PDB file of N, CA and C in Angstrom:
ATOM      1  N   MET A  25      -6.510 -10.785  -7.727  1.00 57.00           N
ATOM      2  CA  MET A  25      -7.546 -10.740  -6.712  1.00 57.00           C
ATOM      3  C   MET A  25      -8.842 -11.242  -7.322  1.00 57.00           C
ATOM      4  N   LYS A  26      -9.566 -11.964  -6.539  1.00 66.00           N
ATOM      5  CA  LYS A  26     -10.837 -12.510  -7.004  1.00 66.00           C
ATOM      6  C   LYS A  26     -11.832 -11.385  -7.253  1.00 66.00           C
ATOM      7  N   ASP A  27     -12.739 -11.614  -8.191  1.00 73.00           N
ATOM      8  CA  ASP A  27     -13.750 -10.601  -8.440  1.00 73.00           C
ATOM      9  C   ASP A  27     -14.876 -10.706  -7.413  1.00 73.00           C
ATOM     10  N   TYR A  28     -15.688  -9.692  -7.399  1.00 69.00           N
ATOM     11  CA  TYR A  28     -16.770  -9.576  -6.410  1.00 69.00           C
ATOM     12  C   TYR A  28     -17.711 -10.769  -6.468  1.00 69.00           C
ATOM     13  N   GLU A  29     -18.080 -11.200  -7.675  1.00 80.00           N
ATOM     14  CA  GLU A  29     -19.033 -12.308  -7.829  1.00 80.00           C
ATOM     15  C   GLU A  29     -18.461 -13.606  -7.257  1.00 80.00           C
ATOM     16  N   THR A  30     -17.195 -13.883  -7.504  1.00 81.00           N
ATOM     17  CA  THR A  30     -16.555 -15.098  -6.982  1.00 81.00           C
ATOM     18  C   THR A  30     -16.527 -15.084  -5.456  1.00 81.00           C
ATOM     19  N   ILE A  31     -16.152 -13.955  -4.887  1.00 76.00           N
ATOM     20  CA  ILE A  31     -16.100 -13.841  -3.423  1.00 76.00           C
ATOM     21  C   ILE A  31     -17.493 -14.023  -2.830  1.00 76.00           C
ATOM     22  N   THR A  32     -18.499 -13.424  -3.455  1.00 78.00           N
ATOM     23  CA  THR A  32     -19.877 -13.541  -2.969  1.00 78.00           C
ATOM     24  C   THR A  32     -20.339 -14.994  -2.996  1.00 78.00           C
ATOM     25  N   GLN A  33     -20.021 -15.710  -4.053  1.00 82.00           N
ATOM     26  CA  GLN A  33     -20.399 -17.124  -4.150  1.00 82.00           C
ATOM     27  C   GLN A  33     -19.692 -17.955  -3.076  1.00 82.00           C
ATOM     28  N   GLU A  34     -18.396 -17.703  -2.867  1.00 80.00           N
ATOM     29  CA  GLU A  34     -17.654 -18.443  -1.846  1.00 80.00           C
ATOM     30  C   GLU A  34     -18.197 -18.160  -0.444  1.00 80.00           C
ATOM     31  N   LEU A  35     -18.535 -16.899  -0.188  1.00 76.00           N
ATOM     32  CA  LEU A  35     -19.096 -16.542   1.116  1.00 76.00           C
ATOM     33  C   LEU A  35     -20.429 -17.247   1.366  1.00 76.00           C
ATOM     34  N   ALA A  36     -21.251 -17.344   0.320  1.00 82.00           N
ATOM     35  CA  ALA A  36     -22.571 -17.970   0.467  1.00 82.00           C
ATOM     36  C   ALA A  36     -22.459 -19.458   0.793  1.00 82.00           C
ATOM     37  N   GLN A  37     -21.405 -20.102   0.347  1.00 84.00           N
ATOM     38  CA  GLN A  37     -21.244 -21.533   0.542  1.00 84.00           C
ATOM     39  C   GLN A  37     -20.391 -21.884   1.762  1.00 84.00           C
ATOM     40  N   ALA A  38     -19.789 -20.907   2.388  1.00 83.00           N
ATOM     41  CA  ALA A  38     -18.846 -21.160   3.480  1.00 83.00           C
ATOM     42  C   ALA A  38     -19.551 -21.233   4.824  1.00 83.00           C
ATOM     43  N   ASN A  39     -18.930 -21.979   5.744  1.00 87.00           N
ATOM     44  CA  ASN A  39     -19.424 -21.960   7.120  1.00 87.00           C
ATOM     45  C   ASN A  39     -18.981 -20.630   7.748  1.00 87.00           C
ATOM     46  N   PRO A  40     -19.495 -20.276   8.924  1.00 86.00           N
ATOM     47  CA  PRO A  40     -19.182 -18.972   9.509  1.00 86.00           C
ATOM     48  C   PRO A  40     -17.682 -18.669   9.664  1.00 86.00           C
ATOM     49  N   ASP A  41     -16.892 -19.649  10.101  1.00 88.00           N
ATOM     50  CA  ASP A  41     -15.451 -19.405  10.245  1.00 88.00           C
ATOM     51  C   ASP A  41     -14.768 -19.186   8.901  1.00 88.00           C
ATOM     52  N   GLU A  42     -15.127 -20.003   7.913  1.00 88.00           N
ATOM     53  CA  GLU A  42     -14.560 -19.831   6.572  1.00 88.00           C
ATOM     54  C   GLU A  42     -14.968 -18.484   5.978  1.00 88.00           C
ATOM     55  N   ALA A  43     -16.234 -18.108   6.189  1.00 86.00           N
ATOM     56  CA  ALA A  43     -16.730 -16.832   5.667  1.00 86.00           C
ATOM     57  C   ALA A  43     -15.974 -15.664   6.279  1.00 86.00           C
ATOM     58  N   ARG A  44     -15.732 -15.727   7.582  1.00 87.00           N
ATOM     59  CA  ARG A  44     -14.985 -14.664   8.258  1.00 87.00           C
ATOM     60  C   ARG A  44     -13.576 -14.553   7.661  1.00 87.00           C
ATOM     61  N   ASN A  45     -12.924 -15.703   7.460  1.00 88.00           N
ATOM     62  CA  ASN A  45     -11.571 -15.690   6.888  1.00 88.00           C
ATOM     63  C   ASN A  45     -11.560 -15.170   5.459  1.00 88.00           C
ATOM     64  N   LEU A  46     -12.539 -15.591   4.640  1.00 85.00           N
ATOM     65  CA  LEU A  46     -12.636 -15.098   3.272  1.00 85.00           C
ATOM     66  C   LEU A  46     -12.844 -13.591   3.239  1.00 85.00           C
ATOM     67  N   PHE A  47     -13.739 -13.114   4.097  1.00 85.00           N
ATOM     68  CA  PHE A  47     -14.044 -11.693   4.149  1.00 85.00           C
ATOM     69  C   PHE A  47     -12.819 -10.881   4.596  1.00 85.00           C
ATOM     70  N   GLN A  48     -12.141 -11.340   5.647  1.00 87.00           N
ATOM     71  CA  GLN A  48     -10.955 -10.639   6.136  1.00 87.00           C
ATOM     72  C   GLN A  48      -9.841 -10.642   5.097  1.00 87.00           C
ATOM     73  N   ASP A  49      -9.675 -11.744   4.381  1.00 87.00           N
ATOM     74  CA  ASP A  49      -8.661 -11.811   3.332  1.00 87.00           C
ATOM     75  C   ASP A  49      -8.972 -10.822   2.217  1.00 87.00           C
ATOM     76  N   ALA A  50     -10.243 -10.743   1.822  1.00 85.00           N
ATOM     77  CA  ALA A  50     -10.644  -9.799   0.776  1.00 85.00           C
ATOM     78  C   ALA A  50     -10.409  -8.355   1.227  1.00 85.00           C
ATOM     79  N   LEU A  51     -10.733  -8.049   2.485  1.00 87.00           N
ATOM     80  CA  LEU A  51     -10.506  -6.697   3.000  1.00 87.00           C
ATOM     81  C   LEU A  51      -9.013  -6.363   3.043  1.00 87.00           C
ATOM     82  N   ARG A  52      -8.192  -7.329   3.448  1.00 89.00           N
ATOM     83  CA  ARG A  52      -6.750  -7.112   3.513  1.00 89.00           C
ATOM     84  C   ARG A  52      -6.193  -6.815   2.120  1.00 89.00           C
ATOM     85  N   LYS A  53      -6.653  -7.559   1.128  1.00 89.00           N
ATOM     86  CA  LYS A  53      -6.191  -7.321  -0.243  1.00 89.00           C
ATOM     87  C   LYS A  53      -6.629  -5.948  -0.738  1.00 89.00           C
ATOM     88  N   CYS A  54      -7.849  -5.556  -0.406  1.00 90.00           N
ATOM     89  CA  CYS A  54      -8.327  -4.218  -0.789  1.00 90.00           C
ATOM     90  C   CYS A  54      -7.500  -3.132  -0.116  1.00 90.00           C
ATOM     91  N   ALA A  55      -7.169  -3.339   1.149  1.00 91.00           N
ATOM     92  CA  ALA A  55      -6.354  -2.361   1.875  1.00 91.00           C
ATOM     93  C   ALA A  55      -4.967  -2.246   1.256  1.00 91.00           C
ATOM     94  N   ARG A  56      -4.367  -3.365   0.860  1.00 92.00           N
ATOM     95  CA  ARG A  56      -3.048  -3.331   0.211  1.00 92.00           C
ATOM     96  C   ARG A  56      -3.116  -2.555  -1.107  1.00 92.00           C
ATOM     97  N   LEU A  57      -4.167  -2.802  -1.891  1.00 93.00           N
ATOM     98  CA  LEU A  57      -4.320  -2.080  -3.158  1.00 93.00           C
ATOM     99  C   LEU A  57      -4.516  -0.585  -2.923  1.00 93.00           C
ATOM    100  N   ALA A  58      -5.313  -0.242  -1.922  1.00 94.00           N
ATOM    101  CA  ALA A  58      -5.531   1.173  -1.602  1.00 94.00           C
ATOM    102  C   ALA A  58      -4.227   1.827  -1.161  1.00 94.00           C
ATOM    103  N   LEU A  59      -3.441   1.131  -0.335  1.00 95.00           N
ATOM    104  CA  LEU A  59      -2.150   1.671   0.101  1.00 95.00           C
ATOM    105  C   LEU A  59      -1.228   1.889  -1.092  1.00 95.00           C
ATOM    106  N   PHE A  60      -1.169   0.917  -1.998  1.00 95.00           N
ATOM    107  CA  PHE A  60      -0.340   1.057  -3.192  1.00 95.00           C
ATOM    108  C   PHE A  60      -0.771   2.277  -4.005  1.00 95.00           C
ATOM    109  N   ASP A  61      -2.079   2.462  -4.180  1.00 96.00           N
ATOM    110  CA  ASP A  61      -2.588   3.619  -4.926  1.00 96.00           C
ATOM    111  C   ASP A  61      -2.218   4.929  -4.236  1.00 96.00           C
ATOM    112  N   MET A  62      -2.311   4.957  -2.892  1.00 96.00           N
ATOM    113  CA  MET A  62      -1.949   6.164  -2.150  1.00 96.00           C
ATOM    114  C   MET A  62      -0.459   6.486  -2.298  1.00 96.00           C
ATOM    115  N   LEU A  63       0.382   5.465  -2.202  1.00 97.00           N
ATOM    116  CA  LEU A  63       1.819   5.672  -2.360  1.00 97.00           C
ATOM    117  C   LEU A  63       2.135   6.200  -3.761  1.00 97.00           C
ATOM    118  N   GLN A  64       1.517   5.608  -4.775  1.00 97.00           N
ATOM    119  CA  GLN A  64       1.773   6.052  -6.148  1.00 97.00           C
ATOM    120  C   GLN A  64       1.265   7.470  -6.384  1.00 97.00           C
ATOM    121  N   ALA A  65       0.137   7.827  -5.795  1.00 96.00           N
ATOM    122  CA  ALA A  65      -0.386   9.189  -5.945  1.00 96.00           C
ATOM    123  C   ALA A  65       0.564  10.196  -5.304  1.00 96.00           C
ATOM    124  N   GLU A  66       1.121   9.858  -4.139  1.00 96.00           N
ATOM    125  CA  GLU A  66       2.070  10.764  -3.491  1.00 96.00           C
ATOM    126  C   GLU A  66       3.346  10.896  -4.313  1.00 96.00           C
ATOM    127  N   VAL A  67       3.834   9.785  -4.855  1.00 95.00           N
ATOM    128  CA  VAL A  67       5.027   9.836  -5.709  1.00 95.00           C
ATOM    129  C   VAL A  67       4.751  10.689  -6.937  1.00 95.00           C
ATOM    130  N   ASN A  68       3.589  10.512  -7.560  1.00 93.00           N
ATOM    131  CA  ASN A  68       3.237  11.331  -8.729  1.00 93.00           C
ATOM    132  C   ASN A  68       3.163  12.808  -8.382  1.00 93.00           C
ATOM    133  N   ALA A  69       2.640  13.127  -7.185  1.00 93.00           N
ATOM    134  CA  ALA A  69       2.559  14.532  -6.773  1.00 93.00           C
ATOM    135  C   ALA A  69       3.951  15.123  -6.570  1.00 93.00           C
ATOM    136  N   LEU A  70       4.875  14.327  -6.090  1.00 93.00           N
ATOM    137  CA  LEU A  70       6.238  14.807  -5.849  1.00 93.00           C
ATOM    138  C   LEU A  70       7.090  14.839  -7.110  1.00 93.00           C
ATOM    139  N   CYS A  71       6.912  13.853  -7.981  1.00 92.00           N
ATOM    140  CA  CYS A  71       7.817  13.669  -9.125  1.00 92.00           C
ATOM    141  C   CYS A  71       7.185  13.973 -10.474  1.00 92.00           C
ATOM    142  N   GLY A  72       5.890  14.103 -10.520  1.00 89.00           N
ATOM    143  CA  GLY A  72       5.204  14.208 -11.799  1.00 89.00           C
ATOM    144  C   GLY A  72       4.820  12.826 -12.282  1.00 89.00           C
ATOM    145  N   ALA A  73       4.076  12.780 -13.353  1.00 86.00           N
ATOM    146  CA  ALA A  73       3.605  11.499 -13.889  1.00 86.00           C
ATOM    147  C   ALA A  73       4.780  10.642 -14.345  1.00 86.00           C
ATOM    148  N   LYS A  74       4.633   9.343 -14.189  1.00 84.00           N
ATOM    149  CA  LYS A  74       5.677   8.410 -14.592  1.00 84.00           C
ATOM    150  C   LYS A  74       5.924   8.539 -16.095  1.00 84.00           C
ATOM    151  N   TYR A  75       7.181   8.529 -16.494  1.00 81.00           N
ATOM    152  CA  TYR A  75       7.644   8.639 -17.881  1.00 81.00           C
ATOM    153  C   TYR A  75       7.364   9.996 -18.515  1.00 81.00           C
ATOM    154  N   ASP A  76       6.965  10.995 -17.717  1.00 77.00           N
ATOM    155  CA  ASP A  76       6.708  12.335 -18.245  1.00 77.00           C
ATOM    156  C   ASP A  76       8.002  13.135 -18.190  1.00 77.00           C
ATOM    157  N   ARG A  77       8.631  13.345 -19.329  1.00 73.00           N
ATOM    158  CA  ARG A  77       9.911  14.065 -19.381  1.00 73.00           C
ATOM    159  C   ARG A  77       9.742  15.564 -19.111  1.00 73.00           C
ATOM    160  N   GLU A  78       8.525  16.028 -19.186  1.00 70.00           N
ATOM    161  CA  GLU A  78       8.239  17.439 -18.934  1.00 70.00           C
ATOM    162  C   GLU A  78       7.820  17.680 -17.483  1.00 70.00           C
ATOM    163  N   ALA A  79       7.895  16.681 -16.644  1.00 66.00           N
ATOM    164  CA  ALA A  79       7.441  16.798 -15.247  1.00 66.00           C
ATOM    165  C   ALA A  79       8.208  17.904 -14.537  1.00 66.00           C
ATOM    166  N   SER A  80       7.470  18.692 -13.763  1.00 68.00           N
ATOM    167  CA  SER A  80       8.079  19.830 -13.079  1.00 68.00           C
ATOM    168  C   SER A  80       8.460  19.512 -11.642  1.00 68.00           C
ATOM    169  N   GLY A  81       8.271  18.265 -11.220  1.00 70.00           N
ATOM    170  CA  GLY A  81       8.602  17.896  -9.851  1.00 70.00           C
ATOM    171  C   GLY A  81      10.092  18.038  -9.584  1.00 70.00           C
ATOM    172  N   GLU A  82      10.438  18.493  -8.379  1.00 82.00           N
ATOM    173  CA  GLU A  82      11.848  18.648  -8.030  1.00 82.00           C
ATOM    174  C   GLU A  82      12.438  17.348  -7.526  1.00 82.00           C
ATOM    175  N   ALA A  83      11.590  16.393  -7.220  1.00 91.00           N
ATOM    176  CA  ALA A  83      12.053  15.091  -6.755  1.00 91.00           C
ATOM    177  C   ALA A  83      12.038  14.115  -7.923  1.00 91.00           C
ATOM    178  N   ARG A  84      12.700  12.990  -7.728  1.00 92.00           N
ATOM    179  CA  ARG A  84      12.726  11.965  -8.776  1.00 92.00           C
ATOM    180  C   ARG A  84      12.504  10.585  -8.169  1.00 92.00           C
ATOM    181  N   ARG A  85      11.972   9.699  -8.951  1.00 93.00           N
ATOM    182  CA  ARG A  85      11.781   8.317  -8.517  1.00 93.00           C
ATOM    183  C   ARG A  85      13.152   7.681  -8.318  1.00 93.00           C
ATOM    184  N   ALA A  86      13.247   6.814  -7.310  1.00 94.00           N
ATOM    185  CA  ALA A  86      14.530   6.172  -7.014  1.00 94.00           C
ATOM    186  C   ALA A  86      14.333   4.681  -6.742  1.00 94.00           C
ATOM    187  N   GLY A  87      13.493   4.056  -7.525  1.00 95.00           N
ATOM    188  CA  GLY A  87      13.276   2.615  -7.378  1.00 95.00           C
ATOM    189  C   GLY A  87      12.329   2.281  -6.247  1.00 95.00           C
ATOM    190  N   SER A  88      12.603   1.149  -5.615  1.00 96.00           N
ATOM    191  CA  SER A  88      11.756   0.701  -4.514  1.00 96.00           C
ATOM    192  C   SER A  88      12.625   0.002  -3.488  1.00 96.00           C
ATOM    193  N   ALA A  89      12.046  -0.231  -2.344  1.00 97.00           N
ATOM    194  CA  ALA A  89      12.752  -0.915  -1.256  1.00 97.00           C
ATOM    195  C   ALA A  89      11.743  -1.747  -0.481  1.00 97.00           C
ATOM    196  N   LYS A  90      12.254  -2.763   0.191  1.00 97.00           N
ATOM    197  CA  LYS A  90      11.376  -3.544   1.062  1.00 97.00           C
ATOM    198  C   LYS A  90      10.972  -2.675   2.235  1.00 97.00           C
ATOM    199  N   GLY A  91       9.756  -2.840   2.645  1.00 96.00           N
ATOM    200  CA  GLY A  91       9.236  -2.097   3.788  1.00 96.00           C
ATOM    201  C   GLY A  91       8.130  -2.907   4.432  1.00 96.00           C
ATOM    202  N   TYR A  92       7.389  -2.246   5.286  1.00 95.00           N
ATOM    203  CA  TYR A  92       6.266  -2.918   5.934  1.00 95.00           C
ATOM    204  C   TYR A  92       5.161  -1.918   6.180  1.00 95.00           C
ATOM    205  N   ALA A  93       3.974  -2.458   6.367  1.00 94.00           N
ATOM    206  CA  ALA A  93       2.813  -1.647   6.714  1.00 94.00           C
ATOM    207  C   ALA A  93       1.941  -2.476   7.643  1.00 94.00           C
ATOM    208  N   PHE A  94       1.203  -1.801   8.487  1.00 91.00           N
ATOM    209  CA  PHE A  94       0.249  -2.488   9.349  1.00 91.00           C
ATOM    210  C   PHE A  94      -1.116  -2.442   8.669  1.00 91.00           C
ATOM    211  N   ILE A  95      -1.608  -3.626   8.339  1.00 88.00           N
ATOM    212  CA  ILE A  95      -2.900  -3.754   7.688  1.00 88.00           C
ATOM    213  C   ILE A  95      -3.767  -4.624   8.575  1.00 88.00           C
ATOM    214  N   ASN A  96      -4.855  -4.040   9.047  1.00 82.00           N
ATOM    215  CA  ASN A  96      -5.758  -4.737   9.965  1.00 82.00           C
ATOM    216  C   ASN A  96      -5.009  -5.229  11.201  1.00 82.00           C
ATOM    217  N   GLY A  97      -4.067  -4.417  11.674  1.00 84.00           N
ATOM    218  CA  GLY A  97      -3.323  -4.737  12.888  1.00 84.00           C
ATOM    219  C   GLY A  97      -2.188  -5.718  12.710  1.00 84.00           C
ATOM    220  N   THR A  98      -1.968  -6.180  11.485  1.00 87.00           N
ATOM    221  CA  THR A  98      -0.918  -7.153  11.218  1.00 87.00           C
ATOM    222  C   THR A  98       0.189  -6.510  10.387  1.00 87.00           C
ATOM    223  N   ARG A  99       1.430  -6.727  10.814  1.00 91.00           N
ATOM    224  CA  ARG A  99       2.569  -6.198  10.059  1.00 91.00           C
ATOM    225  C   ARG A  99       2.770  -7.061   8.818  1.00 91.00           C
ATOM    226  N   GLU A 100       2.771  -6.409   7.650  1.00 92.00           N
ATOM    227  CA  GLU A 100       2.942  -7.113   6.386  1.00 92.00           C
ATOM    228  C   GLU A 100       4.051  -6.455   5.578  1.00 92.00           C
ATOM    229  N   GLU A 101       4.853  -7.291   4.933  1.00 94.00           N
ATOM    230  CA  GLU A 101       5.912  -6.777   4.080  1.00 94.00           C
ATOM    231  C   GLU A 101       5.310  -6.225   2.794  1.00 94.00           C
ATOM    232  N   ILE A 102       5.874  -5.105   2.341  1.00 95.00           N
ATOM    233  CA  ILE A 102       5.446  -4.489   1.082  1.00 95.00           C
ATOM    234  C   ILE A 102       6.687  -3.998   0.350  1.00 95.00           C
ATOM    235  N   GLU A 103       6.536  -3.710  -0.920  1.00 96.00           N
ATOM    236  CA  GLU A 103       7.544  -2.997  -1.688  1.00 96.00           C
ATOM    237  C   GLU A 103       7.091  -1.545  -1.705  1.00 96.00           C
ATOM    238  N   ARG A 104       7.910  -0.662  -1.161  1.00 96.00           N
ATOM    239  CA  ARG A 104       7.552   0.747  -1.108  1.00 96.00           C
ATOM    240  C   ARG A 104       8.366   1.526  -2.134  1.00 96.00           C
ATOM    241  N   PRO A 105       7.767   2.519  -2.747  1.00 97.00           N
ATOM    242  CA  PRO A 105       8.520   3.339  -3.693  1.00 97.00           C
ATOM    243  C   PRO A 105       9.498   4.252  -2.956  1.00 97.00           C
ATOM    244  N   ARG A 106      10.586   4.585  -3.616  1.00 97.00           N
ATOM    245  CA  ARG A 106      11.565   5.512  -3.054  1.00 97.00           C
ATOM    246  C   ARG A 106      11.591   6.770  -3.917  1.00 97.00           C
ATOM    247  N   VAL A 107      11.779   7.902  -3.245  1.00 97.00           N
ATOM    248  CA  VAL A 107      11.854   9.198  -3.915  1.00 97.00           C
ATOM    249  C   VAL A 107      13.053   9.942  -3.341  1.00 97.00           C
ATOM    250  N   ARG A 108      13.787  10.630  -4.203  1.00 96.00           N
ATOM    251  CA  ARG A 108      14.937  11.418  -3.764  1.00 96.00           C
ATOM    252  C   ARG A 108      14.827  12.828  -4.330  1.00 96.00           C
ATOM    253  N   ASP A 109      15.419  13.783  -3.604  1.00 93.00           N
ATOM    254  CA  ASP A 109      15.585  15.137  -4.104  1.00 93.00           C
ATOM    255  C   ASP A 109      17.029  15.557  -3.854  1.00 93.00           C
ATOM    256  N   GLU A 110      17.331  16.851  -3.949  1.00 92.00           N
ATOM    257  CA  GLU A 110      18.715  17.303  -3.769  1.00 92.00           C
ATOM    258  C   GLU A 110      19.272  16.983  -2.384  1.00 92.00           C
ATOM    259  N   GLN A 111      18.415  16.954  -1.370  1.00 94.00           N
ATOM    260  CA  GLN A 111      18.865  16.680  -0.010  1.00 94.00           C
ATOM    261  C   GLN A 111      18.964  15.181   0.297  1.00 94.00           C
ATOM    262  N   GLY A 112      18.453  14.333  -0.558  1.00 96.00           N
ATOM    263  CA  GLY A 112      18.498  12.892  -0.326  1.00 96.00           C
ATOM    264  C   GLY A 112      17.119  12.270  -0.338  1.00 96.00           C
ATOM    265  N   GLU A 113      16.968  11.216   0.463  1.00 96.00           N
ATOM    266  CA  GLU A 113      15.711  10.450   0.514  1.00 96.00           C
ATOM    267  C   GLU A 113      14.562  11.331   0.998  1.00 96.00           C
ATOM    268  N   VAL A 114      13.428  11.241   0.314  1.00 96.00           N
ATOM    269  CA  VAL A 114      12.220  11.953   0.704  1.00 96.00           C
ATOM    270  C   VAL A 114      11.321  10.959   1.439  1.00 96.00           C
ATOM    271  N   ASN A 115      10.917  11.305   2.645  1.00 95.00           N
ATOM    272  CA  ASN A 115      10.011  10.442   3.407  1.00 95.00           C
ATOM    273  C   ASN A 115       8.593  10.633   2.909  1.00 95.00           C
ATOM    274  N   LEU A 116       7.990   9.541   2.485  1.00 96.00           N
ATOM    275  CA  LEU A 116       6.610   9.599   1.999  1.00 96.00           C
ATOM    276  C   LEU A 116       5.656   9.598   3.187  1.00 96.00           C
ATOM    277  N   LYS A 117       4.777  10.579   3.228  1.00 95.00           N
ATOM    278  CA  LYS A 117       3.835  10.697   4.347  1.00 95.00           C
ATOM    279  C   LYS A 117       2.893   9.500   4.421  1.00 95.00           C
ATOM    280  N   SER A 118       2.428   9.032   3.278  1.00 95.00           N
ATOM    281  CA  SER A 118       1.507   7.894   3.288  1.00 95.00           C
ATOM    282  C   SER A 118       2.194   6.632   3.815  1.00 95.00           C
ATOM    283  N   TYR A 119       3.484   6.458   3.520  1.00 95.00           N
ATOM    284  CA  TYR A 119       4.208   5.305   4.041  1.00 95.00           C
ATOM    285  C   TYR A 119       4.423   5.436   5.547  1.00 95.00           C
ATOM    286  N   ALA A 120       4.728   6.639   6.012  1.00 94.00           N
ATOM    287  CA  ALA A 120       4.926   6.854   7.454  1.00 94.00           C
ATOM    288  C   ALA A 120       3.671   6.484   8.233  1.00 94.00           C
ATOM    289  N   VAL A 121       2.528   6.862   7.724  1.00 92.00           N
ATOM    290  CA  VAL A 121       1.266   6.542   8.401  1.00 92.00           C
ATOM    291  C   VAL A 121       0.993   5.040   8.331  1.00 92.00           C
ATOM    292  N   ALA A 122       1.257   4.412   7.196  1.00 93.00           N
ATOM    293  CA  ALA A 122       0.965   2.988   7.020  1.00 93.00           C
ATOM    294  C   ALA A 122       1.839   2.101   7.904  1.00 93.00           C
ATOM    295  N   LYS A 123       3.049   2.555   8.213  1.00 91.00           N
ATOM    296  CA  LYS A 123       3.911   1.707   9.037  1.00 91.00           C
ATOM    297  C   LYS A 123       3.838   2.038  10.507  1.00 91.00           C
ATOM    298  N   ASP A 124       2.983   2.977  10.870  1.00 87.00           N
ATOM    299  CA  ASP A 124       2.816   3.384  12.257  1.00 87.00           C
ATOM    300  C   ASP A 124       1.661   2.614  12.883  1.00 87.00           C
ATOM    301  N   GLN A 125       1.967   1.602  13.654  1.00 74.00           N
ATOM    302  CA  GLN A 125       0.936   0.751  14.253  1.00 74.00           C
ATOM    303  C   GLN A 125       0.100   1.489  15.267  1.00 74.00           C
ATOM    304  N   ILE A 126       0.685   2.428  15.991  1.00 68.00           N
ATOM    305  CA  ILE A 126      -0.006   3.108  17.084  1.00 68.00           C
ATOM    306  C   ILE A 126      -0.846   4.280  16.566  1.00 68.00           C
ATOM    307  N   GLY A 127      -0.523   4.801  15.405  1.00 57.00           N
ATOM    308  CA  GLY A 127      -1.282   5.905  14.851  1.00 57.00           C
ATOM    309  C   GLY A 127      -0.743   7.262  15.254  1.00 57.00           C
ATOM    310  N   ARG A 128       0.544   7.318  15.522  1.00 56.00           N
ATOM    311  CA  ARG A 128       1.164   8.594  15.919  1.00 56.00           C
ATOM    312  C   ARG A 128       2.289   8.980  14.978  1.00 56.00           C
ATOM    313  N   ALA A 129       2.100   8.784  13.690  1.00 53.00           N
ATOM    314  CA  ALA A 129       3.150   9.089  12.724  1.00 53.00           C
ATOM    315  C   ALA A 129       3.442  10.585  12.720  1.00 53.00           C
ATOM    316  N   HIS A 130       4.706  10.906  12.656  1.00 49.00           N
ATOM    317  CA  HIS A 130       5.148  12.299  12.545  1.00 49.00           C
ATOM    318  C   HIS A 130       5.435  12.561  11.090  1.00 49.00           C
ATOM    319  N   VAL A 131       4.493  13.233  10.427  1.00 45.00           N
ATOM    320  CA  VAL A 131       4.646  13.451   8.985  1.00 45.00           C
ATOM    321  C   VAL A 131       4.945  14.864   8.656  1.00 45.00           C
TER     322      VAL A 131
END
Protein backbone atom coordinates (compact mmCIF):
# COMPACT_ATOMS: atom_id res chain seq x y z
CA MET A 1 0.00 0.00 0.00
CA LYS A 2 1.22 3.45 -0.81
CA ASP A 3 2.33 5.65 2.04
CA TYR A 4 0.46 8.75 3.13
CA GLU A 5 2.92 11.18 1.50
CA THR A 6 2.68 9.45 -1.91
CA ILE A 7 -1.12 9.43 -1.83
CA THR A 8 -1.18 13.11 -0.81
CA GLN A 9 1.10 14.06 -3.70
CA GLU A 10 -0.99 12.07 -6.20
CA LEU A 11 -4.20 13.66 -4.92
CA ALA A 12 -2.73 17.16 -5.27
CA GLN A 13 -1.86 16.55 -8.92
CA ALA A 14 -5.03 14.70 -9.94
CA ASN A 15 -8.15 16.07 -11.56
CA PRO A 16 -11.36 15.73 -9.49
CA ASP A 17 -12.36 12.34 -10.96
CA GLU A 18 -8.87 10.88 -10.54
CA ALA A 19 -8.69 12.26 -6.99
CA ARG A 20 -12.01 10.65 -6.09
CA ASN A 21 -10.81 7.29 -7.46
CA LEU A 22 -7.46 7.55 -5.66
CA PHE A 23 -9.17 8.44 -2.40
CA GLN A 24 -11.74 5.63 -2.68
CA ASP A 25 -9.01 3.12 -3.52
CA ALA A 26 -6.98 4.19 -0.48
CA LEU A 27 -10.06 3.89 1.76
CA ARG A 28 -10.86 0.44 0.37
CA LYS A 29 -7.32 -0.75 1.09
CA CYS A 30 -7.51 0.64 4.62
CA ALA A 31 -10.84 -1.12 5.16
CA ARG A 32 -9.36 -4.44 3.96
CA LEU A 33 -6.42 -4.06 6.35
CA ALA A 34 -8.75 -3.20 9.23
CA LEU A 35 -10.92 -6.25 8.45
CA PHE A 36 -7.84 -8.49 8.37
CA ASP A 37 -6.73 -7.11 11.76
CA MET A 38 -10.21 -7.68 13.21
CA LEU A 39 -10.31 -11.27 11.94
CA GLN A 40 -6.85 -11.99 13.36
CA ALA A 41 -7.75 -10.45 16.73
CA GLU A 42 -10.85 -12.66 16.95
CA VAL A 43 -8.83 -15.75 16.02
CA ASN A 44 -6.23 -14.85 18.66
CA ALA A 45 -8.98 -14.43 21.26
CA LEU A 46 -10.38 -17.86 20.41
CA CYS A 47 -7.12 -19.78 19.89
CA GLY A 48 -4.46 -17.84 21.74
CA ALA A 49 -1.45 -16.18 20.16
CA LYS A 50 -0.08 -17.74 17.00
CA TYR A 51 2.71 -20.29 17.67
CA ASP A 52 2.02 -20.13 21.43
CA ARG A 53 2.18 -23.75 22.62
CA GLU A 54 0.91 -22.68 26.03
CA ALA A 55 -2.27 -21.11 24.60
CA SER A 56 -5.33 -21.89 26.68
CA GLY A 57 -7.84 -21.45 23.86
CA GLU A 58 -10.18 -24.39 23.31
CA ALA A 59 -10.31 -23.69 19.59
CA ARG A 60 -7.51 -24.14 17.08
CA ARG A 61 -6.52 -22.51 13.82
CA ALA A 62 -7.60 -24.49 10.77
CA GLY A 63 -6.00 -22.69 7.84
CA SER A 64 -7.93 -20.34 5.61
CA ALA A 65 -10.62 -20.41 2.97
CA LYS A 66 -11.83 -18.17 0.20
CA GLY A 67 -14.59 -15.87 1.28
CA TYR A 68 -16.01 -12.46 0.61
CA ALA A 69 -16.72 -9.22 2.38
CA PHE A 70 -18.64 -6.10 1.45
CA ILE A 71 -16.30 -3.13 1.46
CA ASN A 72 -17.80 0.22 0.57
CA GLY A 73 -20.85 -1.59 -0.80
CA THR A 74 -18.82 -3.78 -3.15
CA ARG A 75 -18.44 -7.53 -2.74
CA GLU A 76 -14.74 -8.40 -2.66
CA GLU A 77 -13.02 -11.75 -2.40
CA ILE A 78 -10.85 -12.27 0.68
CA GLU A 79 -8.95 -15.08 2.35
CA ARG A 80 -10.65 -15.67 5.68
CA PRO A 81 -9.13 -17.56 8.59
CA ARG A 82 -10.77 -20.78 9.74
CA VAL A 83 -11.14 -21.90 13.35
CA ARG A 84 -12.34 -25.25 14.67
CA ASP A 85 -13.25 -26.63 18.08
CA GLU A 86 -14.61 -29.99 19.29
CA GLN A 87 -17.98 -29.33 17.63
CA GLY A 88 -16.46 -28.33 14.27
CA GLU A 89 -16.17 -25.04 12.40
CA VAL A 90 -16.39 -21.91 14.56
CA ASN A 91 -18.21 -19.00 12.91
CA LEU A 92 -16.21 -15.82 13.30
CA LYS A 93 -18.43 -12.91 14.31
CA SER A 94 -16.29 -10.34 12.53
CA TYR A 95 -16.52 -12.34 9.28
CA ALA A 96 -20.31 -12.69 9.61
CA VAL A 97 -20.66 -8.93 9.90
CA ALA A 98 -18.22 -8.23 7.04
CA LYS A 99 -20.08 -10.47 4.61
CA ASP A 100 -23.51 -9.13 5.53
CA GLN A 101 -24.35 -6.47 2.96
CA ILE A 102 -27.64 -5.47 4.59
CA GLY A 103 -26.24 -5.17 8.11
CA ARG A 104 -28.38 -7.83 9.76
CA ALA A 105 -25.76 -10.42 10.65
CA HIS A 106 -26.82 -12.98 13.23
CA VAL A 107 -23.76 -13.36 15.41
